[in-house]
Structure formats: structure tokens, C-alpha cells
Short mmCIF file of C-alpha atoms in Angstrom, two decimals:
data_model
loop_
_atom_site.label_atom_id
_atom_site.label_comp_id
_atom_site.label_asym_id
_atom_site.label_seq_id
_atom_site.Cartn_x
_atom_site.Cartn_y
_atom_site.Cartn_z
CA MET A 1 32.62 -134.52 46.24
CA SER A 2 33.84 -134.61 42.65
CA VAL A 3 35.73 -137.59 41.32
CA THR A 4 39.52 -137.61 41.20
CA THR A 5 40.25 -140.00 38.35
CA GLN A 6 40.02 -137.67 35.38
CA ASP A 7 39.68 -138.11 31.66
CA PRO A 8 42.71 -136.10 30.48
CA ALA A 9 40.81 -134.92 27.47
CA ALA A 10 37.98 -133.46 29.53
CA PRO A 11 37.97 -130.24 31.59
CA VAL A 12 38.55 -130.58 35.30
CA GLU A 13 35.36 -130.71 37.33
CA PRO A 14 35.03 -127.55 39.45
CA ALA A 15 35.56 -127.96 43.15
CA GLU A 16 32.86 -127.16 45.64
CA PRO A 17 32.71 -123.51 46.72
CA ALA A 18 34.61 -122.88 49.92
CA ALA A 19 36.47 -120.16 51.70
CA GLN A 20 39.95 -120.17 50.23
CA SER A 21 42.79 -120.67 52.70
CA ARG A 22 46.27 -119.31 52.23
CA LEU A 23 47.36 -122.77 51.05
CA ASP A 24 44.51 -122.84 48.53
CA ARG A 25 45.38 -119.41 47.15
CA PHE A 26 49.10 -120.16 46.88
CA PHE A 27 48.62 -123.38 44.91
CA GLU A 28 45.41 -122.22 43.18
CA ILE A 29 43.74 -125.46 44.27
CA THR A 30 40.13 -124.33 43.91
CA ARG A 31 40.88 -122.35 40.76
CA ARG A 32 42.21 -125.49 39.10
CA GLY A 33 39.16 -127.47 40.15
CA SER A 34 40.82 -129.59 42.83
CA THR A 35 40.77 -130.10 46.58
CA VAL A 36 43.48 -130.51 49.22
CA ARG A 37 42.45 -134.12 49.80
CA ARG A 38 42.66 -134.90 46.11
CA GLU A 39 46.09 -133.29 45.82
CA VAL A 40 47.42 -135.28 48.80
CA LEU A 41 46.15 -138.57 47.40
CA ALA A 42 47.59 -137.70 43.99
CA GLY A 43 50.96 -136.99 45.59
CA ILE A 44 50.92 -140.39 47.27
CA THR A 45 50.03 -142.03 43.95
CA THR A 46 52.92 -140.35 42.13
CA PHE A 47 55.34 -141.42 44.86
CA ALA A 48 54.07 -145.00 44.76
CA THR A 49 54.61 -145.26 41.01
CA MET A 50 58.11 -143.75 40.96
CA ALA A 51 59.55 -144.86 44.31
CA TYR A 52 61.26 -147.68 42.42
CA ILE A 53 63.92 -145.18 41.34
CA VAL A 54 65.37 -145.31 44.88
CA VAL A 55 65.99 -149.01 44.27
CA LEU A 56 66.74 -149.03 40.53
CA ASN A 57 69.12 -146.07 40.26
CA PRO A 58 71.56 -147.60 42.80
CA LEU A 59 71.56 -150.82 40.76
CA ILE A 60 72.64 -148.82 37.69
CA ILE A 61 74.83 -146.05 39.09
CA GLY A 62 76.02 -147.80 42.23
CA THR A 63 77.27 -151.00 40.61
CA ALA A 64 79.00 -149.64 37.48
CA PRO A 65 82.76 -149.17 37.84
CA ASP A 66 84.48 -146.03 36.59
CA LYS A 67 87.67 -146.09 34.54
CA ASP A 68 89.70 -146.88 37.66
CA GLY A 69 87.33 -149.67 38.78
CA ASN A 70 85.82 -147.66 41.65
CA LEU A 71 82.16 -148.08 42.62
CA LEU A 72 79.81 -145.53 44.17
CA GLY A 73 77.97 -148.26 46.10
CA ILE A 74 74.30 -149.17 46.32
CA ALA A 75 73.49 -147.75 49.78
CA PRO A 76 75.11 -144.30 49.20
CA VAL A 77 73.42 -143.92 45.79
CA ALA A 78 70.05 -144.87 47.29
CA GLY A 79 70.47 -142.10 49.87
CA VAL A 80 71.39 -139.34 47.41
CA THR A 81 68.73 -140.50 44.93
CA ALA A 82 66.00 -140.05 47.56
CA LEU A 83 67.51 -136.74 48.73
CA VAL A 84 67.67 -135.17 45.25
CA ALA A 85 64.16 -136.40 44.41
CA ALA A 86 62.79 -134.98 47.66
CA VAL A 87 64.39 -131.54 47.44
CA MET A 88 63.77 -130.97 43.73
CA THR A 89 60.19 -132.28 43.74
CA ILE A 90 59.30 -129.98 46.63
CA MET A 91 60.99 -127.12 44.76
CA MET A 92 58.96 -127.97 41.65
CA GLY A 93 55.78 -127.85 43.72
CA ILE A 94 56.57 -124.52 45.38
CA VAL A 95 58.29 -122.69 42.50
CA GLY A 96 56.65 -124.31 39.47
CA ARG A 97 53.35 -125.04 41.29
CA VAL A 98 52.59 -127.96 38.99
CA PRO A 99 52.01 -131.67 39.82
CA PHE A 100 55.32 -132.74 38.26
CA ALA A 101 57.71 -134.87 40.32
CA VAL A 102 61.48 -134.88 39.79
CA ALA A 103 64.05 -137.67 40.17
CA THR A 104 67.09 -139.23 38.51
CA GLY A 105 66.38 -139.72 34.82
CA LEU A 106 66.38 -143.26 33.51
CA GLY A 107 68.33 -143.56 30.29
CA LEU A 108 70.46 -140.59 31.24
CA ASN A 109 71.74 -142.48 34.28
CA ALA A 110 72.64 -145.50 32.14
CA PHE A 111 74.46 -143.22 29.68
CA VAL A 112 76.40 -141.64 32.55
CA ALA A 113 77.22 -145.06 34.03
CA TYR A 114 78.29 -146.90 30.90
CA ALA A 115 79.36 -144.22 28.39
CA VAL A 116 80.74 -141.43 30.60
CA ALA A 117 82.11 -142.95 33.82
CA SER A 118 83.80 -145.73 31.85
CA GLN A 119 86.15 -143.07 30.44
CA MET A 120 86.93 -141.17 33.64
CA SER A 121 86.39 -141.14 37.41
CA TRP A 122 82.91 -140.98 38.89
CA ALA A 123 83.64 -137.51 40.28
CA GLU A 124 84.61 -136.28 36.81
CA ALA A 125 81.53 -137.89 35.25
CA MET A 126 79.29 -136.11 37.74
CA GLY A 127 81.17 -132.90 36.97
CA LEU A 128 80.02 -133.20 33.34
CA VAL A 129 76.44 -133.73 34.58
CA VAL A 130 76.71 -130.51 36.60
CA ILE A 131 77.97 -128.65 33.50
CA GLU A 132 75.09 -130.09 31.48
CA GLY A 133 72.64 -128.84 34.10
CA LEU A 134 74.20 -125.39 34.13
CA ILE A 135 73.89 -125.16 30.32
CA ILE A 136 70.23 -126.22 30.52
CA THR A 137 69.61 -123.60 33.21
CA VAL A 138 71.24 -120.87 31.12
CA LEU A 139 69.06 -121.87 28.14
CA VAL A 140 66.04 -121.40 30.39
CA LEU A 141 67.18 -118.03 31.75
CA THR A 142 67.81 -116.73 28.22
CA GLY A 143 64.31 -117.80 27.20
CA PHE A 144 65.57 -120.24 24.56
CA ARG A 145 64.05 -123.36 26.12
CA LYS A 146 60.68 -121.68 26.56
CA ALA A 147 60.78 -120.40 22.98
CA VAL A 148 61.42 -123.91 21.64
CA PHE A 149 58.48 -125.21 23.68
CA ARG A 150 56.21 -122.62 22.04
CA ALA A 151 57.62 -123.26 18.55
CA ILE A 152 56.55 -126.93 18.50
CA PRO A 153 53.45 -127.39 16.31
CA ALA A 154 50.30 -128.36 18.21
CA GLU A 155 50.02 -131.64 16.30
CA LEU A 156 53.53 -132.68 17.35
CA LYS A 157 52.73 -131.79 20.95
CA ALA A 158 49.71 -134.08 20.81
CA ALA A 159 51.88 -136.81 19.28
CA ILE A 160 54.46 -136.36 22.02
CA ALA A 161 51.80 -136.77 24.71
CA ALA A 162 50.35 -139.86 23.01
CA GLY A 163 53.83 -141.30 22.48
CA ILE A 164 54.62 -140.88 26.15
CA GLY A 165 51.43 -142.81 26.87
CA LEU A 166 52.70 -145.70 24.74
CA PHE A 167 56.14 -145.38 26.32
CA ILE A 168 54.99 -145.59 29.93
CA ALA A 169 52.61 -148.41 29.02
CA LEU A 170 55.57 -150.37 27.65
CA ILE A 171 57.49 -149.63 30.86
CA GLY A 172 54.52 -150.98 32.81
CA PHE A 173 54.27 -154.13 30.69
CA VAL A 174 58.02 -154.82 30.95
CA ASP A 175 58.20 -154.06 34.67
CA GLY A 176 55.19 -156.29 35.24
CA GLY A 177 56.73 -159.18 33.33
CA LEU A 178 54.00 -159.34 30.70
CA VAL A 179 56.44 -158.32 27.95
CA ARG A 180 60.02 -159.58 27.92
CA ALA A 181 62.94 -160.06 25.54
CA GLY A 182 62.03 -162.86 23.17
CA THR A 183 63.71 -165.89 21.66
CA GLY A 184 64.18 -165.16 17.98
CA VAL A 185 62.04 -162.01 18.24
CA PRO A 186 62.78 -158.66 19.94
CA LEU A 187 59.89 -158.96 22.38
CA GLN A 188 57.41 -161.62 23.36
CA LEU A 189 54.55 -162.30 25.74
CA GLY A 190 55.37 -163.46 29.25
CA SER A 191 58.39 -165.28 30.63
CA GLY A 192 58.11 -168.64 28.87
CA SER A 193 60.53 -169.52 26.07
CA ASN A 194 57.57 -169.98 23.71
CA GLY A 195 55.84 -166.72 24.63
CA THR A 196 53.47 -168.05 27.28
CA LEU A 197 52.31 -166.58 30.58
CA HIS A 198 53.33 -168.28 33.78
CA GLY A 199 54.68 -167.42 37.20
CA TRP A 200 52.98 -165.88 40.23
CA PRO A 201 54.38 -162.36 39.67
CA THR A 202 52.67 -162.32 36.26
CA VAL A 203 49.39 -163.30 37.92
CA VAL A 204 49.82 -160.42 40.38
CA PHE A 205 50.39 -157.99 37.50
CA LEU A 206 47.29 -159.19 35.64
CA VAL A 207 45.16 -158.92 38.80
CA GLY A 208 46.51 -155.41 39.36
CA LEU A 209 45.80 -154.40 35.76
CA LEU A 210 42.21 -155.66 36.01
CA VAL A 211 41.57 -154.02 39.39
CA THR A 212 43.16 -150.68 38.45
CA GLY A 213 41.39 -150.59 35.08
CA ILE A 214 38.01 -151.23 36.71
CA LEU A 215 38.59 -148.59 39.40
CA VAL A 216 39.57 -145.95 36.85
CA ALA A 217 36.74 -146.89 34.49
CA ARG A 218 34.24 -146.51 37.33
CA LYS A 219 35.80 -143.15 38.24
CA VAL A 220 36.64 -144.24 41.77
CA LYS A 221 38.40 -141.52 43.75
CA ALA A 222 42.19 -142.21 43.87
CA GLY A 223 41.60 -145.30 41.74
CA VAL A 224 45.21 -145.56 40.60
CA LEU A 225 46.55 -145.35 44.17
CA ILE A 226 44.02 -147.87 45.43
CA GLY A 227 45.03 -150.19 42.60
CA ILE A 228 48.72 -149.97 43.56
CA VAL A 229 48.02 -150.59 47.25
CA ALA A 230 45.62 -153.47 46.57
CA THR A 231 48.05 -155.11 44.16
CA THR A 232 50.91 -154.74 46.65
CA VAL A 233 48.82 -156.48 49.31
CA VAL A 234 48.13 -159.31 46.86
CA ALA A 235 51.85 -159.48 46.04
CA VAL A 236 52.81 -159.75 49.73
CA VAL A 237 50.30 -162.57 50.27
CA VAL A 238 51.39 -164.41 47.12
CA ASN A 239 55.06 -164.08 48.05
CA ALA A 240 54.41 -165.40 51.56
CA PHE A 241 52.76 -168.59 50.27
CA ALA A 242 54.20 -169.22 46.79
CA LYS A 243 57.71 -167.83 47.42
CA PRO A 244 58.62 -167.19 43.74
CA GLY A 245 61.85 -165.47 44.81
CA PRO A 246 63.80 -162.76 42.93
CA SER A 247 64.44 -162.78 39.18
CA LEU A 248 68.11 -163.56 39.80
CA VAL A 249 69.09 -166.36 42.19
CA ASP A 250 72.79 -167.04 42.83
CA GLY A 251 73.63 -165.33 39.57
CA LYS A 252 71.20 -167.47 37.56
CA PRO A 253 68.01 -166.12 35.95
CA ASN A 254 64.72 -167.05 37.57
CA PRO A 255 62.12 -166.13 34.92
CA ASP A 256 59.25 -166.73 37.34
CA GLY A 257 60.65 -164.44 40.04
CA TRP A 258 59.86 -160.83 40.99
CA ARG A 259 61.55 -158.52 38.50
CA LEU A 260 62.85 -155.83 40.88
CA ASN A 261 61.54 -155.80 44.44
CA VAL A 262 60.57 -158.88 46.41
CA PRO A 263 57.43 -157.83 48.37
CA THR A 264 58.50 -158.69 51.91
CA LEU A 265 58.70 -156.52 55.00
CA PRO A 266 62.36 -155.48 55.31
CA ASP A 267 64.44 -155.75 58.44
CA PRO A 268 65.25 -153.16 59.65
CA LEU A 269 62.46 -150.80 58.58
CA PHE A 270 64.57 -147.72 59.34
CA GLN A 271 68.07 -146.99 58.07
CA THR A 272 70.26 -143.92 58.51
CA PRO A 273 70.95 -142.52 55.02
CA ASP A 274 74.51 -142.47 53.71
CA LEU A 275 74.97 -139.07 52.04
CA HIS A 276 78.76 -138.89 51.78
CA LEU A 277 78.57 -138.72 47.97
CA VAL A 278 77.06 -135.22 48.05
CA GLY A 279 79.62 -132.81 46.60
CA ASN A 280 81.87 -135.57 45.22
CA VAL A 281 82.40 -133.68 41.95
CA SER A 282 85.44 -132.90 39.82
CA PHE A 283 85.77 -130.84 36.63
CA GLY A 284 88.93 -132.57 35.47
CA ALA A 285 87.29 -134.54 32.66
CA PHE A 286 88.39 -132.04 29.99
CA ALA A 287 92.04 -132.67 30.84
CA HIS A 288 91.47 -136.40 31.35
CA VAL A 289 89.69 -137.38 28.12
CA GLY A 290 90.34 -134.32 25.98
CA LEU A 291 88.30 -131.24 25.12
CA VAL A 292 86.50 -132.67 22.07
CA THR A 293 85.41 -135.92 23.77
CA ALA A 294 84.22 -134.10 26.89
CA LEU A 295 82.26 -131.57 24.81
CA LEU A 296 80.60 -134.35 22.79
CA LEU A 297 79.56 -136.10 26.01
CA VAL A 298 78.13 -132.86 27.40
CA PHE A 299 76.34 -132.16 24.08
CA THR A 300 74.70 -135.59 24.19
CA LEU A 301 73.61 -135.08 27.81
CA VAL A 302 72.22 -131.61 27.06
CA LEU A 303 70.27 -132.68 23.98
CA ALA A 304 68.82 -135.79 25.63
CA ASP A 305 67.85 -133.93 28.81
CA PHE A 306 66.53 -130.88 26.95
CA PHE A 307 64.04 -132.78 24.82
CA ASP A 308 63.26 -135.55 27.27
CA VAL A 309 61.96 -132.88 29.63
CA MET A 310 60.33 -130.93 26.80
CA GLY A 311 58.36 -133.99 25.77
CA THR A 312 57.44 -134.93 29.32
CA THR A 313 56.34 -131.38 30.13
CA VAL A 314 54.17 -131.23 27.02
CA GLY A 315 52.53 -134.56 27.82
CA LEU A 316 51.92 -133.86 31.49
CA ALA A 317 50.63 -130.32 30.88
CA ARG A 318 48.11 -131.58 28.34
CA GLN A 319 47.04 -134.43 30.60
CA ALA A 320 46.55 -132.08 33.58
CA ASN A 321 44.63 -129.58 31.42
CA LEU A 322 47.25 -126.95 32.21
CA ALA A 323 48.19 -126.25 28.59
CA THR A 324 46.53 -123.38 26.75
CA GLU A 325 43.82 -124.23 24.24
CA ASP A 326 46.26 -124.10 21.32
CA GLY A 327 48.78 -126.16 23.31
CA THR A 328 51.55 -123.57 22.93
CA ASP A 329 51.94 -122.53 26.57
CA MET A 330 51.18 -123.38 30.19
CA PRO A 331 51.18 -121.49 33.51
CA ARG A 332 54.63 -120.74 34.97
CA LEU A 333 56.38 -122.58 32.14
CA GLY A 334 59.61 -120.66 32.63
CA LYS A 335 59.77 -121.54 36.32
CA VAL A 336 58.97 -125.21 35.63
CA LEU A 337 61.82 -125.43 33.13
CA PHE A 338 64.12 -123.52 35.47
CA VAL A 339 63.54 -125.98 38.31
CA ASP A 340 64.22 -128.83 35.94
CA GLY A 341 67.53 -127.26 34.93
CA VAL A 342 68.52 -126.80 38.57
CA ALA A 343 67.53 -130.44 39.16
CA ALA A 344 70.12 -131.59 36.62
CA VAL A 345 72.78 -129.60 38.50
CA ALA A 346 71.60 -131.02 41.83
CA GLY A 347 71.65 -134.57 40.47
CA GLY A 348 75.26 -134.20 39.41
CA ALA A 349 76.31 -132.44 42.61
CA GLY A 350 74.66 -135.21 44.64
CA SER A 351 76.22 -138.02 42.55
CA ALA A 352 72.74 -139.31 41.73
CA SER A 353 73.05 -138.50 37.97
CA SER A 354 70.98 -135.87 36.19
CA ALA A 355 67.51 -135.39 37.72
CA THR A 356 64.57 -134.56 35.52
CA THR A 357 60.78 -134.22 35.43
CA TYR A 358 59.27 -137.68 35.73
CA VAL A 359 56.80 -139.13 33.28
CA GLU A 360 55.31 -141.21 36.12
CA SER A 361 53.85 -137.95 37.42
CA SER A 362 51.05 -138.82 35.03
CA SER A 363 49.76 -141.37 37.54
CA GLY A 364 49.13 -138.67 40.14
CA ILE A 365 47.57 -136.44 37.51
CA ALA A 366 45.28 -139.32 36.55
CA ASP A 367 44.21 -139.41 40.20
CA GLY A 368 43.27 -135.72 40.06
CA GLY A 369 46.50 -133.89 40.89
CA ARG A 370 46.45 -130.42 39.34
CA THR A 371 48.70 -128.24 41.51
CA GLY A 372 52.11 -128.01 43.12
CA LEU A 373 50.69 -129.41 46.35
CA THR A 374 50.76 -132.83 44.70
CA SER A 375 54.51 -132.44 44.13
CA VAL A 376 55.12 -131.21 47.67
CA VAL A 377 53.43 -134.32 49.06
CA THR A 378 55.49 -136.54 46.77
CA GLY A 379 58.67 -134.75 47.80
CA VAL A 380 57.91 -135.11 51.51
CA LEU A 381 57.39 -138.83 50.98
CA PHE A 382 60.82 -139.02 49.34
CA LEU A 383 62.24 -137.34 52.46
CA GLY A 384 60.64 -140.16 54.42
CA ALA A 385 62.22 -142.62 52.02
CA LEU A 386 65.62 -141.37 53.20
CA LEU A 387 64.96 -143.16 56.48
CA LEU A 388 62.66 -145.81 55.05
CA THR A 389 64.73 -146.81 52.04
CA PRO A 390 64.25 -150.52 52.88
CA LEU A 391 60.45 -150.09 53.08
CA VAL A 392 60.31 -148.52 49.60
CA SER A 393 61.28 -151.91 48.23
CA LEU A 394 58.01 -153.40 49.53
CA VAL A 395 56.13 -152.31 46.37
CA PRO A 396 57.13 -154.65 43.52
CA SER A 397 57.24 -153.46 39.94
CA GLU A 398 54.41 -155.91 39.25
CA ALA A 399 52.20 -153.71 41.48
CA ALA A 400 53.29 -150.36 40.03
CA GLY A 401 53.26 -151.55 36.40
CA PRO A 402 49.46 -151.80 36.05
CA ALA A 403 49.12 -148.13 37.02
CA LEU A 404 51.47 -147.10 34.22
CA VAL A 405 49.57 -149.16 31.65
CA VAL A 406 46.21 -147.66 32.65
CA VAL A 407 47.63 -144.12 32.63
CA GLY A 408 49.15 -144.83 29.22
CA ALA A 409 45.69 -145.76 27.98
CA LEU A 410 44.41 -142.38 29.16
CA MET A 411 47.24 -140.43 27.54
CA ILE A 412 46.93 -142.10 24.14
CA ARG A 413 43.64 -140.28 23.69
CA GLN A 414 45.66 -137.23 22.68
CA VAL A 415 45.74 -138.67 19.14
CA LYS A 416 42.28 -137.16 18.61
CA ASP A 417 43.99 -133.80 18.10
CA ILE A 418 46.14 -135.07 15.21
CA ASP A 419 44.91 -134.72 11.62
CA PHE A 420 46.04 -138.04 10.12
CA THR A 421 44.46 -137.13 6.78
CA ASP A 422 47.39 -134.73 6.25
CA VAL A 423 50.42 -136.93 5.46
CA GLY A 424 52.71 -134.05 6.36
CA VAL A 425 51.32 -134.28 9.88
CA ALA A 426 50.65 -138.03 10.02
CA VAL A 427 54.19 -139.24 9.29
CA PRO A 428 56.02 -137.04 11.85
CA ALA A 429 53.31 -137.73 14.44
CA PHE A 430 53.51 -141.47 13.82
CA LEU A 431 57.30 -141.50 14.06
CA THR A 432 57.15 -139.48 17.27
CA MET A 433 54.64 -141.84 18.89
CA THR A 434 56.14 -145.14 17.80
CA LEU A 435 59.86 -144.48 18.21
CA MET A 436 59.43 -143.52 21.86
CA PRO A 437 58.45 -147.06 22.94
CA PHE A 438 60.30 -148.85 20.11
CA THR A 439 63.65 -147.23 20.97
CA TYR A 440 62.87 -146.80 24.69
CA SER A 441 63.63 -143.09 24.45
CA ILE A 442 61.44 -140.00 24.51
CA THR A 443 64.28 -138.02 22.96
CA ASN A 444 64.55 -140.31 19.92
CA GLY A 445 60.83 -140.00 19.24
CA ILE A 446 60.90 -136.21 19.47
CA GLY A 447 63.99 -136.01 17.27
CA ALA A 448 62.46 -138.18 14.55
CA GLY A 449 59.29 -136.09 14.67
CA PHE A 450 61.15 -132.78 14.39
CA VAL A 451 63.44 -133.86 11.53
CA SER A 452 60.65 -135.48 9.51
CA TRP A 453 58.31 -132.52 10.10
CA VAL A 454 60.83 -130.08 8.64
CA ALA A 455 61.84 -132.39 5.76
CA ILE A 456 58.26 -133.11 4.68
CA ARG A 457 57.12 -129.51 4.99
CA VAL A 458 60.03 -128.45 2.74
CA ALA A 459 59.14 -131.18 0.23
CA GLN A 460 55.54 -129.94 0.26
CA GLY A 461 56.70 -126.42 -0.58
CA LYS A 462 55.68 -125.15 2.86
CA ALA A 463 59.12 -124.16 4.17
CA ARG A 464 57.85 -120.70 5.14
CA GLN A 465 55.45 -122.30 7.64
CA ILE A 466 58.36 -123.76 9.63
CA HIS A 467 59.33 -121.80 12.74
CA PRO A 468 63.04 -120.81 12.74
CA LEU A 469 63.58 -122.65 16.01
CA MET A 470 62.16 -125.83 14.44
CA TRP A 471 64.87 -125.52 11.80
CA ALA A 472 67.56 -125.09 14.46
CA VAL A 473 66.34 -128.02 16.54
CA ALA A 474 66.00 -130.27 13.49
CA VAL A 475 69.63 -129.53 12.54
CA ALA A 476 70.73 -130.29 16.11
CA PHE A 477 68.94 -133.64 15.94
CA VAL A 478 70.53 -134.48 12.59
CA ILE A 479 73.91 -133.96 14.27
CA TYR A 480 72.75 -135.94 17.32
CA PHE A 481 71.60 -138.91 15.25
CA GLY A 482 74.31 -138.74 12.60
CA ILE A 483 77.55 -138.14 14.47
CA ASN A 484 78.14 -141.79 15.39
CA LEU A 485 76.99 -142.93 11.93
CA VAL A 486 79.54 -140.62 10.32
CA LYS A 487 82.23 -141.92 12.64
CA ALA A 488 81.40 -145.51 11.73
CA VAL A 489 81.36 -144.82 7.98
CA THR A 490 84.55 -142.75 7.96
CA GLY A 491 86.40 -144.78 10.56
CA VAL A 492 87.07 -141.67 12.65
CA SER A 493 87.19 -142.48 16.36
#
């Protein structure tokens, strides 16, 4: 058997010759150098690293009041979050046939909760999300989104993939408690006031990082998944004896507690999902907040979603060796982007916020996932999460975080395709890579890369080398970044 933990920079090891089944032919499993077993394990790995969204999204969407003070509720949001993730990830696997999972987008959900719903009802806010998804879908059907993907220079695509590696590594460090908000500095090591490491959850994270790193380095089959499972077992044992508790106790911070999920067996294990939020959508926002405000909110959602997904797709395609040699295309790109557009519509219609391709899919790819079968497995597990929502909370972020850090280390190798001796390439690539983790936004990194690429190429007298769509996107990002700055300077509300 060939190994499943792959170097993303290396070609996939061919699978052993075998009679191809209908399943194999449909997903092109053998052709992409994989096996059914490897795809199944990769699907489980992806689910394990992103199942936290079923817990985290309700804490963001479900607890934020709309303009009238109404709440969606934690349990209903958990149900629709799992439902949208399940349906759209399965659709991505069958239609797109790539190992990309789909779920509510972090960042977008916070924007919807705190910037959109605060000005209108939740139903109206979700109506704007549906409109955003429809616009994205139309851009796909007209070929515009695919054309933009192909217009991005290869060096920027490599920078996007490397930047995503840094971004998910930061997510892993923060979720694992190794990096936290500092005292007198933006970030610091550990949970202590003086930047020290202490607390049992931190120990669990460090053990998980060591174990997962060793497994991947030794090319152990499904090393990332094994690392998550092993670390979760350690977390359950530690919690049973040390009882560090949650990070918030009676409204007071507990810096030594588990950051998100306390690793204990829930009671009950099964729970009937509450799906009454599905279809709770209104398109009255334009009359409620005014045409201009509503359009600006939709524009922000479209731009953030458009390029968040563009960056994620570029990074995952390169990691899975699905991108063409020049990095300008990938198999079934149009269908992949179409499913993602539909996912945004589905997220709004389900009141789960805009759903998008998930960067954590990289964990399953690192475990060998190369086809849509990986996504189908992940989606089926999300269907199970509808009934087992309490059990999903068994895996603490301290157990999933190490996987993201190790995968980030694999993705950063994309920098080898960037010519840093050319300043016109180095500066945009550097801004792309660093602003993703520094601003906690894939979109910000891509925007900075696009704008600086165009500006520097013009200054170098190479304006004719710039693709027309790069010009258009750069202008859109200037508007995106500058609109609030202009408002602040001019005093216009």
C-alpha cells in the first residue's frame, strides 16, 4: 500500500493496479493515485478538524441579538449548521468531485452577526446573505469567477497557498492555547500574564503537536487523523483527572481551561435536531435600512466571499496536486465554484450564514484525499452530527489545533515557487502571505497582494503585462479597503 500522508509539493504516488469499479471511475480514484480506503480516512480527518463549526457557529450566530433584540438560539443554529455543511459538502463531492468540504464561513458569520443583523432582523440579514450567494452564483455562470481565477499570476497563487498555511497554523496555535492575546503586546506565548506556558490544555496541545508531527514526518498512513484521535483520548483522560474546566466559569475567565469544548462524554449522546430556522428569510432589508446601506453590505459580503473562496480553492488545489502545471486551472473548476456559490445561498436560506469552501479541508488532503469521495464521507459525517451534535463537542480545539499547525507547515512549502529576487513579485507575495494571519483574513491578504502587484508593475513600466481582470479586481479592492477610510476622513456616515 502507498502512504497517505503526502508532501503537497510532490506528485501523488500511483495506486496499485486494480479493476476499476463504478465508484472508482466516477470519482477517478485510481487515476488520481488514491484508494477508497485512503479517501474514507481523509474524509474522517477533514470532519474531525472542522466539526468545531457545529459548536462555534451557534456561539456566534445564535447568541447575537438582531436590531429588535431577538436571538436565533444555540440549538437551532447548531442543527442548521450541520445540515448545510452536510448537504453542500456532499454536493461538492458529487458535482465538483474534489476533496473540498463546505460549511459556514468564519469571519463572514461574525460580519453577519455584528455588522448586518445589528441593523435589521435576523430574517432580513439572512435575506442579504441569500442575495450575496445568488450574485456569486451568477458570476460563476457567466464565467467571470473562473476567468479571475485564471488571471491570477502563478506567483500570487503560490503566495496565497503559503499564506493560507500560515493562517491555518495561527488558527491552530490560537485554538490550542499556545498563542493568546497579550498584555502590552498584540499576541504572546501561552496563557500566563508574562507569556509563559501553563495549564493542562496547553500540555495536551503540545503532546498532540509532537505526536502528529512525528506521524506525518514518518509518513504514517492517516497520520493527521491518528494524531487528532490520540490527542482527544489524552484530553479525555486529562480532563477526568485534572478537571481544568472551561475557559469561562460563571462569567469569569479561566485561562487554564479548555478553550472551546470540554472533552467529556455528553449526556444524552443523541439529540433530535431543531431545524425550524430553515427558510426563515426576508428580503425587506432594502426598505428597512435603505438601498445604499443594503447594497454596501451585500458588496462587502460578495467581495469577502468571492476572494476567500478563490484563495482557499487555489491553496487546496495546489496542495492536492489538482492544479495544472502553470497553476492557472484545475479539473472541474467551474463546477467547484458553482457549488460554492450555491452553498452561500443555502447558508442564508438555512439561517446558518454564508457557507463556503473550508480551508481545513487541507487536513484531509494531507492525509491523502484527492477526490470527491473524501467530501462525500465528510458530508455523511455531518449528517450524523445532526443527531450527534452533543458528541461533536467531545473533540477539544486543543486536539484539532495540532493538525492545523502541521498542515500549515506542509502548505508553506509553496514559497519555493516564488521568485523573491524580483521585488515586483516579492513584495506582493510577502503582503499576501503575512496579512492573512496578521489580519485574520484570507480576503485582506489577497486584496493587498492584488493591489500591490498592479501598483508595482505599473511603477516598473510593465503595465501591459497586467491582465485586464487584475486591473478590475485591484480597483474593487481599493474601494473595499478605502470606503470606510473615506467615510472617516470626510465625516460621511
